[in-house]
Amino acid sequence: MNAFEVIKTVRLTEKGTRQGEKFNQYTVVADRRANKTEIRKAVQELFKVKVTKVNTLNVAANCAVSAPRRPARLPVGKKPS
């Protein structure tokens, strides 16, 4: 996978902004099949930075009610920070 396939988007949230300013940590949404090494290489290639540590969080799919008595599944994702 190339860097653009590994890193889907940057997650911009209030908590993420504070982490970026205070701790120089950033949150991105990565492909579920990517491992920490692939995420590290992709971030270094795309953002031209030196990555010291990668933390990942697997997010389970959530159940949502889209219509009466019709449960729907929301997508599964992976959030490295």
mmCIF file of C-alpha atoms in Angstrom:
data_model
loop_
_atom_site.group_PDB
_atom_site.id
_atom_site.type_symbol
_atom_site.label_atom_id
_atom_site.label_comp_id
_atom_site.label_asym_id
_atom_site.label_seq_id
_atom_site.Cartn_x
_atom_site.Cartn_y
_atom_site.Cartn_z
ATOM 1 C CA MET A 1 0.000 0.000 0.000
ATOM 2 C CA ASN A 2 1.238 3.478 -0.731
ATOM 3 C CA ALA A 3 1.101 6.356 1.774
ATOM 4 C CA PHE A 4 -2.187 7.723 0.434
ATOM 5 C CA GLU A 5 -3.871 4.330 0.868
ATOM 6 C CA VAL A 6 -2.572 3.917 4.428
ATOM 7 C CA ILE A 7 -3.507 7.388 5.717
ATOM 8 C CA LYS A 8 -7.122 8.176 4.885
ATOM 9 C CA THR A 9 -7.511 11.562 6.592
ATOM 10 C CA VAL A 10 -6.359 13.708 9.489
ATOM 11 C CA ARG A 11 -8.816 13.782 12.382
ATOM 12 C CA LEU A 12 -9.449 17.387 13.433
ATOM 13 C CA THR A 13 -11.083 17.550 16.851
ATOM 14 C CA GLU A 14 -10.827 19.816 19.855
ATOM 15 C CA LYS A 15 -8.890 17.211 21.821
ATOM 16 C CA GLY A 16 -6.609 16.521 18.862
ATOM 17 C CA THR A 17 -5.856 20.215 18.440
ATOM 18 C CA ARG A 18 -4.848 20.497 22.111
ATOM 19 C CA GLN A 19 -2.616 17.416 21.787
ATOM 20 C CA GLY A 20 -0.981 18.897 18.711
ATOM 21 C CA GLU A 21 -0.221 22.182 20.424
ATOM 22 C CA LYS A 22 0.826 20.817 23.804
ATOM 23 C CA PHE A 23 2.443 17.432 23.084
ATOM 24 C CA ASN A 24 3.155 17.625 19.337
ATOM 25 C CA GLN A 25 0.888 14.582 18.769
ATOM 26 C CA TYR A 26 -1.462 14.239 15.811
ATOM 27 C CA THR A 27 -4.409 11.963 15.069
ATOM 28 C CA VAL A 28 -4.987 10.407 11.653
ATOM 29 C CA VAL A 29 -7.434 7.819 10.334
ATOM 30 C CA ALA A 30 -5.580 4.877 8.828
ATOM 31 C CA ASP A 31 -6.552 1.838 6.802
ATOM 32 C CA ARG A 32 -7.667 -1.047 8.992
ATOM 33 C CA ARG A 33 -5.155 -3.428 7.387
ATOM 34 C CA ALA A 34 -2.162 -1.144 8.048
ATOM 35 C CA ASN A 35 0.245 -1.954 10.855
ATOM 36 C CA LYS A 36 2.294 0.481 12.961
ATOM 37 C CA THR A 37 5.342 0.293 10.701
ATOM 38 C CA GLU A 38 3.312 1.132 7.593
ATOM 39 C CA ILE A 39 1.565 3.998 9.402
ATOM 40 C CA ARG A 40 4.912 5.389 10.588
ATOM 41 C CA LYS A 41 6.399 5.317 7.074
ATOM 42 C CA ALA A 42 3.293 6.887 5.536
ATOM 43 C CA VAL A 43 3.213 9.769 8.046
ATOM 44 C CA GLN A 44 6.934 10.422 7.600
ATOM 45 C CA GLU A 45 6.553 10.432 3.819
ATOM 46 C CA LEU A 46 3.430 12.604 3.657
ATOM 47 C CA PHE A 47 4.191 15.159 6.366
ATOM 48 C CA LYS A 48 8.028 15.198 6.234
ATOM 49 C CA VAL A 49 8.391 14.645 9.994
ATOM 50 C CA LYS A 50 10.286 12.233 12.259
ATOM 51 C CA VAL A 51 7.857 9.868 13.991
ATOM 52 C CA THR A 52 9.023 8.620 17.402
ATOM 53 C CA LYS A 53 6.007 6.551 18.464
ATOM 54 C CA VAL A 54 2.758 5.250 16.941
ATOM 55 C CA ASN A 55 -0.307 4.340 19.021
ATOM 56 C CA THR A 56 -3.267 2.651 17.366
ATOM 57 C CA LEU A 57 -6.858 2.148 18.426
ATOM 58 C CA ASN A 58 -9.183 -0.307 16.692
ATOM 59 C CA VAL A 59 -12.716 1.040 16.666
ATOM 60 C CA ALA A 60 -15.536 -1.489 16.621
ATOM 61 C CA ALA A 61 -18.617 -1.018 14.459
ATOM 62 C CA ASN A 62 -21.543 0.614 16.219
ATOM 63 C CA CYS A 63 -25.169 -0.352 15.895
ATOM 64 C CA ALA A 64 -27.510 2.448 14.912
ATOM 65 C CA VAL A 65 -31.201 2.537 14.247
ATOM 66 C CA SER A 66 -31.809 3.796 10.724
ATOM 67 C CA ALA A 67 -35.523 3.045 10.644
ATOM 68 C CA PRO A 68 -37.992 1.576 13.126
ATOM 69 C CA ARG A 69 -36.899 -1.965 14.030
ATOM 70 C CA ARG A 70 -34.148 -1.971 11.385
ATOM 71 C CA PRO A 71 -30.712 -1.886 12.997
ATOM 72 C CA ALA A 72 -27.823 -0.754 10.818
ATOM 73 C CA ARG A 73 -24.076 -1.222 11.231
ATOM 74 C CA LEU A 74 -21.777 1.780 11.121
ATOM 75 C CA PRO A 75 -18.342 1.336 9.528
ATOM 76 C CA VAL A 76 -15.369 -0.120 11.369
ATOM 77 C CA GLY A 77 -12.202 1.952 11.515
ATOM 78 C CA LYS A 78 -8.703 2.279 12.892
ATOM 79 C CA LYS A 79 -7.495 5.444 14.602
ATOM 80 C CA PRO A 80 -3.768 5.863 15.112
ATOM 81 C CA SER A 81 -2.674 8.789 17.210
#
